Coordinates of C-alpha atoms in Angstrom, one line a residue:
X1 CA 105.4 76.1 103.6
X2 CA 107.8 75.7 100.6
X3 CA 109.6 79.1 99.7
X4 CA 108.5 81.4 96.4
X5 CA 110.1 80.4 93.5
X6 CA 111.7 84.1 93.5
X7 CA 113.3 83.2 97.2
X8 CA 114.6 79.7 95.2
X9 CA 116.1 81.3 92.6
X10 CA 117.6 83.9 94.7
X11 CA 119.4 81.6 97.1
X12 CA 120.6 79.4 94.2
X13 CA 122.6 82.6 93.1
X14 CA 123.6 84.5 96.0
X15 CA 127.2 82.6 95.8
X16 CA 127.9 84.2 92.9
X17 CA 126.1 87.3 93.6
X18 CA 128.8 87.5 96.6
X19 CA 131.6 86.7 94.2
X20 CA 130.8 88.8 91.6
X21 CA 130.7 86.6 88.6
X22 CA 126.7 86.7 88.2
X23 CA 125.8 87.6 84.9
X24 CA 124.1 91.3 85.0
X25 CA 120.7 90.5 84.6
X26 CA 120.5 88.0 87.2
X27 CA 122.4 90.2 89.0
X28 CA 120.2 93.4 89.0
X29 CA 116.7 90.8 89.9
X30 CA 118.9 89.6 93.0
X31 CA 119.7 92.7 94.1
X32 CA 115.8 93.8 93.7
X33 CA 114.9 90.9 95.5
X34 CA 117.0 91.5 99.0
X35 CA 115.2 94.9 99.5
X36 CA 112.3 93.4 100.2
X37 CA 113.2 89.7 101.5
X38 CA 114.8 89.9 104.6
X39 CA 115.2 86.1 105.0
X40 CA 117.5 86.2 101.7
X41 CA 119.0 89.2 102.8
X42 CA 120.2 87.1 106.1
X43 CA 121.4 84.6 104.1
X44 CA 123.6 87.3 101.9
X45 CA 125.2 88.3 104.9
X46 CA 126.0 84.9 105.7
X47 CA 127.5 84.2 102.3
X48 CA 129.7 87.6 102.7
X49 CA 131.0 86.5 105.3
X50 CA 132.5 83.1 103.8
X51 CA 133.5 85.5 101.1
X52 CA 135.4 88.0 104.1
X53 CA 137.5 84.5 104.8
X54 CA 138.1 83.4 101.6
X55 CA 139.4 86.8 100.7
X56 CA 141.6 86.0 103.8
X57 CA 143.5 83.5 102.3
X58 CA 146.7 84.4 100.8
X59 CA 147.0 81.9 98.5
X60 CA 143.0 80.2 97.8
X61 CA 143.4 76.7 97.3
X62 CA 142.0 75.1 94.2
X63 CA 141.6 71.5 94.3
X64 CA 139.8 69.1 91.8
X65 CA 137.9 66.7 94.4
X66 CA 136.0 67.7 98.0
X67 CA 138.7 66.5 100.1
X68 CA 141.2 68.0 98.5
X69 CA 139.4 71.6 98.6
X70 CA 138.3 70.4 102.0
X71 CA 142.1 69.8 103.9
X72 CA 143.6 73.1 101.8
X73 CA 140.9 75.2 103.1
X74 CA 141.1 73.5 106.4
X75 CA 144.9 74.3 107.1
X76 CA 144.5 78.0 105.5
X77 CA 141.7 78.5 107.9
X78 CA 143.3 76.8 110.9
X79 CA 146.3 78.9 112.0
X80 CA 143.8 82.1 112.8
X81 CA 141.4 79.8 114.7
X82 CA 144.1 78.5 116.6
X83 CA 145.3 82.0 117.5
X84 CA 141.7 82.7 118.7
X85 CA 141.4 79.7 120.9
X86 CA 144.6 80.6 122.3
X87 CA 144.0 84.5 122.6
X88 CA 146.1 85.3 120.4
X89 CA 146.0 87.6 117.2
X90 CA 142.3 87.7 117.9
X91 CA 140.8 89.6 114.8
X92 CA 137.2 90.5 113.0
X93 CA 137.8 87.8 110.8
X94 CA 137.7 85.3 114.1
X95 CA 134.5 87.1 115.5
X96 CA 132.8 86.8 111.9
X97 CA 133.7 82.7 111.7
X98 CA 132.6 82.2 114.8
X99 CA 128.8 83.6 114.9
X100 CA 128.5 83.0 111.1
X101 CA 125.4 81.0 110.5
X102 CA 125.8 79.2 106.9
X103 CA 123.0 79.2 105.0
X104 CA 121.3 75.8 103.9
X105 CA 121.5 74.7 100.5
X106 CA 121.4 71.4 99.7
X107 CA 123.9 69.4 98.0
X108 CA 125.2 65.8 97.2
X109 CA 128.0 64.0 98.5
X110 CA 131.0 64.4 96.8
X111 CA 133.0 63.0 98.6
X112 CA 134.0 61.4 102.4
X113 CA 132.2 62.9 105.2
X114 CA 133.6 64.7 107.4
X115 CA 132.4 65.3 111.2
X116 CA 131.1 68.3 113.0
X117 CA 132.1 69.6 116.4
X118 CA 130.4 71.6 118.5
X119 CA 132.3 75.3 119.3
X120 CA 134.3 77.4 117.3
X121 CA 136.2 75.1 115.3
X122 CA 133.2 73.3 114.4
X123 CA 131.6 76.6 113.0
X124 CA 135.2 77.2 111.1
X125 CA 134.7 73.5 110.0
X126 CA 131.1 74.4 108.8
X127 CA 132.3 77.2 107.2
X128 CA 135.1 75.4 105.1
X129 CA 132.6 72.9 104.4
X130 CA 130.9 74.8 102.4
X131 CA 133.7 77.4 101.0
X132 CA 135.0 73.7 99.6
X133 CA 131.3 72.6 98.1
X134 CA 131.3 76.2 96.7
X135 CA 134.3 76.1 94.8
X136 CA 133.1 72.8 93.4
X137 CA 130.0 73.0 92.6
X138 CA 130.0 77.6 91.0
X139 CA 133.7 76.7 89.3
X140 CA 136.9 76.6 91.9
X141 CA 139.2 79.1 89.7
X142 CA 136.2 81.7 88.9
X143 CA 135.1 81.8 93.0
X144 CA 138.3 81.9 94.6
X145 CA 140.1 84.0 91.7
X146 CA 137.4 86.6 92.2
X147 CA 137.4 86.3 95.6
X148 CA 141.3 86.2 95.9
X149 CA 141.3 89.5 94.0
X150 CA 138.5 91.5 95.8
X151 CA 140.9 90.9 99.0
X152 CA 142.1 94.4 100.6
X153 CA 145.5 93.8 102.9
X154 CA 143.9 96.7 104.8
X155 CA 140.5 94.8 105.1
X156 CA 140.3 91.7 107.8
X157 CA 136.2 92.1 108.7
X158 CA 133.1 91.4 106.8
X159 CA 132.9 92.0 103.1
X160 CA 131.6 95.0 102.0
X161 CA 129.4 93.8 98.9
X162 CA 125.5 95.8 99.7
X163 CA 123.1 94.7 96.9
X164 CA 123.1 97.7 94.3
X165 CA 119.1 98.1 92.7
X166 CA 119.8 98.7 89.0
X167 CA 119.6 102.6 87.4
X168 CA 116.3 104.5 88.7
X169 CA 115.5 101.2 91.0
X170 CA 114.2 103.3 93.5
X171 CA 113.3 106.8 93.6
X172 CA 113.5 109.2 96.6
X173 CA 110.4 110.9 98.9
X174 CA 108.3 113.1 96.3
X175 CA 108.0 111.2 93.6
X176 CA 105.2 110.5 91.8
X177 CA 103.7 107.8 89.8
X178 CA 100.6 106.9 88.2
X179 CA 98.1 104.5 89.5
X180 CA 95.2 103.2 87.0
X181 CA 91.3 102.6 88.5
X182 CA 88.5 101.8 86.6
X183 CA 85.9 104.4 86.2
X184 CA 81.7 104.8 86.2
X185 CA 80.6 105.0 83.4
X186 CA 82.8 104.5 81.2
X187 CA 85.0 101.0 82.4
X188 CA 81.1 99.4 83.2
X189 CA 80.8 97.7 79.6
X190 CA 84.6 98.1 78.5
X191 CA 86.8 96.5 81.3
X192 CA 90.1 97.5 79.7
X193 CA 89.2 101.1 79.9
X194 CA 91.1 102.3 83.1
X195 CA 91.7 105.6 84.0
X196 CA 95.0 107.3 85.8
X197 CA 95.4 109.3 89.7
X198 CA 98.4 110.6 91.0
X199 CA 100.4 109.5 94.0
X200 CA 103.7 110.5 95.5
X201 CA 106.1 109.0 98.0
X202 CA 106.3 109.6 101.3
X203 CA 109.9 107.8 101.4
X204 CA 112.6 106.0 99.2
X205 CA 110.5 103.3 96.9
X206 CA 111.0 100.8 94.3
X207 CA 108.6 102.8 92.2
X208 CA 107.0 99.4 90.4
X209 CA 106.6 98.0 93.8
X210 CA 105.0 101.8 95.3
X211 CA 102.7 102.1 92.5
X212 CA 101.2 98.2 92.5
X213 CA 100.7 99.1 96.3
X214 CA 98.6 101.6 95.5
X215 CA 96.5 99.8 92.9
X216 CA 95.9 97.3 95.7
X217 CA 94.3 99.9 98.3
X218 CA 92.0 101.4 95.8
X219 CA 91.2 104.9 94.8
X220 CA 90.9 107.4 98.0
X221 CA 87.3 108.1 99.3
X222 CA 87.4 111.5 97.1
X223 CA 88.5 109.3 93.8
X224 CA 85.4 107.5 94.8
X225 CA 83.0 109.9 94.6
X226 CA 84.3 111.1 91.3
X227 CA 83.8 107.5 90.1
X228 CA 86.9 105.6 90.4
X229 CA 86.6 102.2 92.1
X230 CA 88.3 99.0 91.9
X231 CA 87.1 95.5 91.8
X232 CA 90.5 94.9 94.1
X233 CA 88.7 96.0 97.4
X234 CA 88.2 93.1 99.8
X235 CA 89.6 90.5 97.0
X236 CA 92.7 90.0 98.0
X237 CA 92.5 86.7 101.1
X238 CA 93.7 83.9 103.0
X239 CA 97.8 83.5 104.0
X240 CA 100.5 84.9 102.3
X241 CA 102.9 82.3 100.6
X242 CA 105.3 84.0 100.1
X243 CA 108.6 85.0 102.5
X244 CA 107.0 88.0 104.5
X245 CA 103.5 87.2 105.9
X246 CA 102.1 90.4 104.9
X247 CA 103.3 89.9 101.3
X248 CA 100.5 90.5 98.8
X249 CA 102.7 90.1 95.6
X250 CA 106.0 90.2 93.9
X251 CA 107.4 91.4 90.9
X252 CA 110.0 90.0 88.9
X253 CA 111.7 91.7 86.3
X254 CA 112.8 90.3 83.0
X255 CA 111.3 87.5 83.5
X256 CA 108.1 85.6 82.0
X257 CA 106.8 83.7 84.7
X258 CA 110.4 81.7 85.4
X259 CA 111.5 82.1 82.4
X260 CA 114.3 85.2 81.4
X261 CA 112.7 87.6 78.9
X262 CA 114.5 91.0 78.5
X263 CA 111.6 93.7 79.6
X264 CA 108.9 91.4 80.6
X265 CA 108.0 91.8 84.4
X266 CA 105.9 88.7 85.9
X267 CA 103.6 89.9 88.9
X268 CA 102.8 86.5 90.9
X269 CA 100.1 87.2 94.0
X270 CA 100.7 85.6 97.3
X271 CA 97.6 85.5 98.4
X272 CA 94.4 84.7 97.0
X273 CA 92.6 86.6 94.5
X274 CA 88.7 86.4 95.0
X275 CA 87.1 87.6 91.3
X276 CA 83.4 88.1 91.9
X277 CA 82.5 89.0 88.3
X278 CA 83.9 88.2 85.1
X279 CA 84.6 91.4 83.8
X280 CA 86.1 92.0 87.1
X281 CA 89.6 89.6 86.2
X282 CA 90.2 91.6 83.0
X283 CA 89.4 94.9 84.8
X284 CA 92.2 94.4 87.5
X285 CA 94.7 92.9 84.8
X286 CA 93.9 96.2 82.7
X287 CA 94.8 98.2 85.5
X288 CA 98.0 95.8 86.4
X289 CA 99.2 96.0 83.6
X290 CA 98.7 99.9 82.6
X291 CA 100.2 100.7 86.0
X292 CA 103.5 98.6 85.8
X293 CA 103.4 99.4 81.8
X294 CA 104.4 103.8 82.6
X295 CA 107.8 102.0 83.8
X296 CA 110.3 102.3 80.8
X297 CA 112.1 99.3 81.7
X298 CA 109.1 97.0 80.9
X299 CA 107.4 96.3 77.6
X300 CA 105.0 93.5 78.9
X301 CA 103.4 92.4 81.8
X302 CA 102.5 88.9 83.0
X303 CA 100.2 88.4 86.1
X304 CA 100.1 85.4 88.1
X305 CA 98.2 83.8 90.6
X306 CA 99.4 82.3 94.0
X307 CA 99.6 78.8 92.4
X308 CA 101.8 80.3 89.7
X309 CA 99.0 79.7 87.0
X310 CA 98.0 83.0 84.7
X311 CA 95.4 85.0 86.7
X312 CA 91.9 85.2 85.4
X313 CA 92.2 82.3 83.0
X314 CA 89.7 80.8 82.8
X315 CA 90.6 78.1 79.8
X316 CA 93.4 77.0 81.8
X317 CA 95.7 77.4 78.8
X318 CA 98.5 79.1 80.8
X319 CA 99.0 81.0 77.7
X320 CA 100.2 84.0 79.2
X321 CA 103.5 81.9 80.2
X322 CA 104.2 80.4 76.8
X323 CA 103.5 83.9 74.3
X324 CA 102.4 87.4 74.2
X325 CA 98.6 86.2 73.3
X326 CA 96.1 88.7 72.6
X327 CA 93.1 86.7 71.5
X328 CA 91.1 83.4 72.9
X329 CA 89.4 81.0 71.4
X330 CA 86.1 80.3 72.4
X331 CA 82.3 78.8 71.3
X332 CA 79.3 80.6 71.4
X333 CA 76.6 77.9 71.1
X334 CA 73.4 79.1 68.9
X335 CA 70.3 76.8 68.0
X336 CA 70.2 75.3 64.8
X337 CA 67.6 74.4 62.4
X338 CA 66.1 72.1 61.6
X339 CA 67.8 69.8 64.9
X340 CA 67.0 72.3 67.5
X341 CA 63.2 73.2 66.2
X342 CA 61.4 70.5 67.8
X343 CA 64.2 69.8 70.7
X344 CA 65.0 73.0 72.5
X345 CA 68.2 71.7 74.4
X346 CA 69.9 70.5 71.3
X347 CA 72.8 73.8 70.6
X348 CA 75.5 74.0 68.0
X349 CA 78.8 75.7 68.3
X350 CA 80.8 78.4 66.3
X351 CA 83.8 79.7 67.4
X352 CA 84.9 83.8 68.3
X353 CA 88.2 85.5 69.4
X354 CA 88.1 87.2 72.9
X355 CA 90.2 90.3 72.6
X356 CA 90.4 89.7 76.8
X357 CA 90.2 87.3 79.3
X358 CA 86.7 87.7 80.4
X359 CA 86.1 85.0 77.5
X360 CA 82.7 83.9 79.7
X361 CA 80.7 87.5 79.3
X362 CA 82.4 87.9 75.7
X363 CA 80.9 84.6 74.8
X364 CA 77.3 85.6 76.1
X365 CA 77.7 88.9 74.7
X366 CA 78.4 87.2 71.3
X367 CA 75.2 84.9 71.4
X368 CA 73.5 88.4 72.5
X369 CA 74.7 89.5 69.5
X370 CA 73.4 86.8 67.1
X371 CA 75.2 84.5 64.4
X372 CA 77.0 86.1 61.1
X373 CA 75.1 86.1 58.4
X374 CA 76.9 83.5 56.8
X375 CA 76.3 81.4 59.9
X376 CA 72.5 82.0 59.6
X377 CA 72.5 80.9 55.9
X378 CA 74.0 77.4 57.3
X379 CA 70.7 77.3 59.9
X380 CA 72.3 78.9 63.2
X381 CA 69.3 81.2 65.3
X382 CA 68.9 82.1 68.6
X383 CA 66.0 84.1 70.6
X384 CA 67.8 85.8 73.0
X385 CA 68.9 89.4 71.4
X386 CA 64.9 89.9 70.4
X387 CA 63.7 89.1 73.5
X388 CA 65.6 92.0 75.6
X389 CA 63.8 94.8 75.7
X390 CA 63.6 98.0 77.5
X391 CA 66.9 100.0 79.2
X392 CA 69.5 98.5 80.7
X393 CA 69.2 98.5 84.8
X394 CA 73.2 98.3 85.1
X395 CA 74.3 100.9 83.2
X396 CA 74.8 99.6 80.0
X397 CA 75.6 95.9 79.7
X398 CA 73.0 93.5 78.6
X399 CA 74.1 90.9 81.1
X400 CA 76.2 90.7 84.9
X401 CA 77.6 87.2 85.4
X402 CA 78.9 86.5 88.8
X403 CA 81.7 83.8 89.3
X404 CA 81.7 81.0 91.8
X405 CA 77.7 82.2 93.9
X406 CA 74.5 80.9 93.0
X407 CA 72.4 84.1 93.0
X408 CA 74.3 86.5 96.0
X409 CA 75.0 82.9 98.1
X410 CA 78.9 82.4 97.4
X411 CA 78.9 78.5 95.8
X412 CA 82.3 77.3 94.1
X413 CA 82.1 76.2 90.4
X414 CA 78.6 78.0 89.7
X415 CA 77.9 80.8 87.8
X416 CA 75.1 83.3 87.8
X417 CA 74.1 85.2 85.0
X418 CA 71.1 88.2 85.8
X419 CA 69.8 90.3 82.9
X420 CA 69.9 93.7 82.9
X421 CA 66.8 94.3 80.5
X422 CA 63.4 92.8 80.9
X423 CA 63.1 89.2 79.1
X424 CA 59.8 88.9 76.8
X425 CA 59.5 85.0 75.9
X426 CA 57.4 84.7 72.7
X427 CA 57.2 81.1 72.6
X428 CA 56.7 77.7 75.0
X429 CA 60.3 76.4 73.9
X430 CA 61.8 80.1 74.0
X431 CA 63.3 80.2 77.5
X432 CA 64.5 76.4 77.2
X433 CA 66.3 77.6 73.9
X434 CA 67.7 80.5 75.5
X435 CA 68.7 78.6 78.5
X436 CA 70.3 75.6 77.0
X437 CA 72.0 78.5 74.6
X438 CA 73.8 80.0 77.9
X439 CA 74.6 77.2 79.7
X440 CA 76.2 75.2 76.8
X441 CA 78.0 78.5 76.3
X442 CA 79.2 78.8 79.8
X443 CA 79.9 75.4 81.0
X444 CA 82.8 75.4 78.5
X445 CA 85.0 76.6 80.9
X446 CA 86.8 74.6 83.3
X447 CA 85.6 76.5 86.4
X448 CA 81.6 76.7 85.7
X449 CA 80.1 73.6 86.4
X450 CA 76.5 74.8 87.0
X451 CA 74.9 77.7 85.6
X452 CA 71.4 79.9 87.0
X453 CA 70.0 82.3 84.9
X454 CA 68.1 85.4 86.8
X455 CA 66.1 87.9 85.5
X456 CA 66.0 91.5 86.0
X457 CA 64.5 91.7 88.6
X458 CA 66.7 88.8 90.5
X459 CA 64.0 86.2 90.3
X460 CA 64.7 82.7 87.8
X461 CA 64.4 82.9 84.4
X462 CA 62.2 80.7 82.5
X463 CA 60.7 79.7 86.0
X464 CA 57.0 79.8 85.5
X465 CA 56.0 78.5 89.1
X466 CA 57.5 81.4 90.9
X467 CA 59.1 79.1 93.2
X468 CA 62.7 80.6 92.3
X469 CA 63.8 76.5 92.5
X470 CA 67.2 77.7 91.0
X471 CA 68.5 79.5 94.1
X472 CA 67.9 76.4 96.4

């Protein structure tokens, strides 16, 4: 399984983490990342130690080539492996070179190889190997100076370097946070209406982290029953990818996506993110993004899936990676006269701005809703609004669509739309208008490739045999 990109960049910077001369935003999303990754935080140790020896040296060679770097650090480090092997003058220092595993990263030649040995010397070898390729590849003066002048002539062990979260990182037991739900009624028809609860610490937290945690269990069994819920329950699945196995996300500060952006934080998943409806992807960014957003420290939010692609998109646009986008594009595809009058499938298309990602039930709302009037004066109709009638059964909307089931049977790339009001069909060509209407509309996005159209009452629209042939 290949590592997180956040493990990546993390291990690409650790040397200068260790050496001090990692710029101070880097610095502060390294030191977030080792309080939660224990395999980086291994590494760290590793890399402190070559730091320990380095800051051993009294006068750190810098060399311009490998081999150079490579004999100079060689004889510095001999004489106190010698003393070791002989008994003698036996320190920390020789105890820390000898069980020091050296993390991997790797690097090209640069110059002749040089053989390992099994033992202690081959473990000080190791170690000088990469103190050398170090010094080459981060800058030889800036390592070894810094290192040279963090050296304490009281100080012969392990450096002392602990990863420092920046200001109000982490907060102590008690503190609280808020954690955004949607709510009944109100968040049925309006998915970016999300409402706050309280929770509180039981020990030291990241607070971002804490609060996300929360989001992700859902509201409490008494938030329930006051009509809080959360369209996270049960969607979360498969195997984490990223460094611990019970990893559901991470966050990434300052960054959007890989990119640095002062006060952006990117949440990537590690697992997978099941989204049943399609008001159910801007419901859990709304409440993502309203949580993390409390935080003073961060004036956007990006949210990610697993693959590293924006989550809920379903245009494929990966816009949320390139700008701060508030509106998508889409078509709403109307009949048109006089081409549509005699040939019911034949649909035109106008284009709307989504204010959200659930561009599929914004589309349908908007063919609900009926062309402009300018668009009618150019010959764009459509049956559909007149022929809801009656109270909605869900609360409002005029519409559910479900993602990726063909009626409740889970089916990838298929997309069911149920009415919520009875459907009166005035005409023969009416429900072939209507359907070729929706399906036009929603097969526009890359992830519906067939669409069934239920009625109220669950049974196929249009479908004048009763045989429900749809759902088979």
């Amino acid at each position: 399984m290949m590592p997180d990109f956040a493990c990546t960049q993390c291990r690409a910077q650790l040397a200068e983490y260790v050496a001090g001369t990692l710029p101070e935003p880097a610095s502060r999303l390294v030191a977030r990342h080792l309080q939660t990754c224990s395999r980086c935080a291994g590494e760290l140790d590793a890399w402190q130690k070559i730091g320990a020896a380095v800051r051993g040296i009294a006068n750190p060679p810098v060399e311009s080539s490998f081999s150079q770097s490579w004999d100079s650090l060689h004889a510095a480090l001999a004489s106190p492996t010698q003393r070791a092997r002989s008994g003698k003058g036996y320190s920390n220092m020789d105890h820390d070179l000898r069980t020091t595993t050296i993390p991997f990263t790797p690097i090209p030649p640069q110059g002749p190889e040089r053989p390992f040995t099994s033992g202690g010397r081959g473990k000080v070898r190791a170690l000088v190997a990469v103190a050398a390729v170090l010094a080459l590849i981060i800058g030889s003066a800036a390592i070894f100076g810094v290192l040279a002048q963090q050296r304490s002539p009281t100080v012969r062990g392990t450096g002392t370097m602990t990863p420092v979260p920046a200001s109000s990182a982490t907060a102590p037991a008690g503190a609280s946070v808020k954690v955004y739900f949607s709510k009944h009624p109100d968040s049925d028809a309006n998915p970016l209406a999300v409402f706050a609860v309280t929770r509180t610490t039981t020990r030291s937290s990241y607070l971002p982290e804490f609060a996300v945690q929360e989001e992700l269990k859902g509201p409490t069994p008494g938030e329930r029953a006051q009509g809080y819920y959360s369209p996270f329950a049960s969607a979360l699945t498969g195997v984490s990818i990223c460094s611990a196995s019970s990893q559901d996300f991470e966050l990434i500060p300052d960054h959007r996506g890989q990119t640095f952006e002062a006060g952006t934080v990117t949440l990537r998943f590690c697992r997978q993110v099941n989204i049943a409806g399609d008001l159910d992807g801007p419901r859990m960014t709304a409440a993502l993004q309203k949580t993390l957003l409390q935080f003073s420290q961060f004036k956007a939010v990006v949210v990610l899936n697993s693959a590293g692609n924006c989550f809920d998109d379903l245009r494929g646009g990966n816009t949320c990676l390139q700008s701060s986008q508030t509106s998508y594009a889409v078509h709403v595809y109307f009949s048109k006269h006089p081409d549509s009058d005699n040939d019911p499938a034949l649909v035109f298309g106008v284009q709307r701005m989504s204010p959200t990602l659930g561009v599929a039930t914004y589309a349908v709302a908007q063919l609900v809703a009926g062309p402009t009037q300018t668009e009618q004066s150019q010959g764009y109709y459509t049956p559909l609004g007149t022929s809801l009638q009656g109270a909605s059964s869900c609360g409002g909307p005029d519409f559910i669509i479900t993602l990726d089931h063909r009626g409740t049977t889970p089916q990838t790339g298929t997309a069911t739309l149920q009415f919520c009001r009875q459907t009166l069909l005035a005409g023969d060509l009416t429900g072939a208008r209507i359907t070729a209407e929706i399906t036009t509309t929603l097969e526009q996005f890359s992830n519906i490739h067939q669409v069934v159209i239920l009625t109220e009452t669950g049974t196929c629209f249009n479908d004048f045999t009763g045989q429900n042939s749809c759902l088979h």
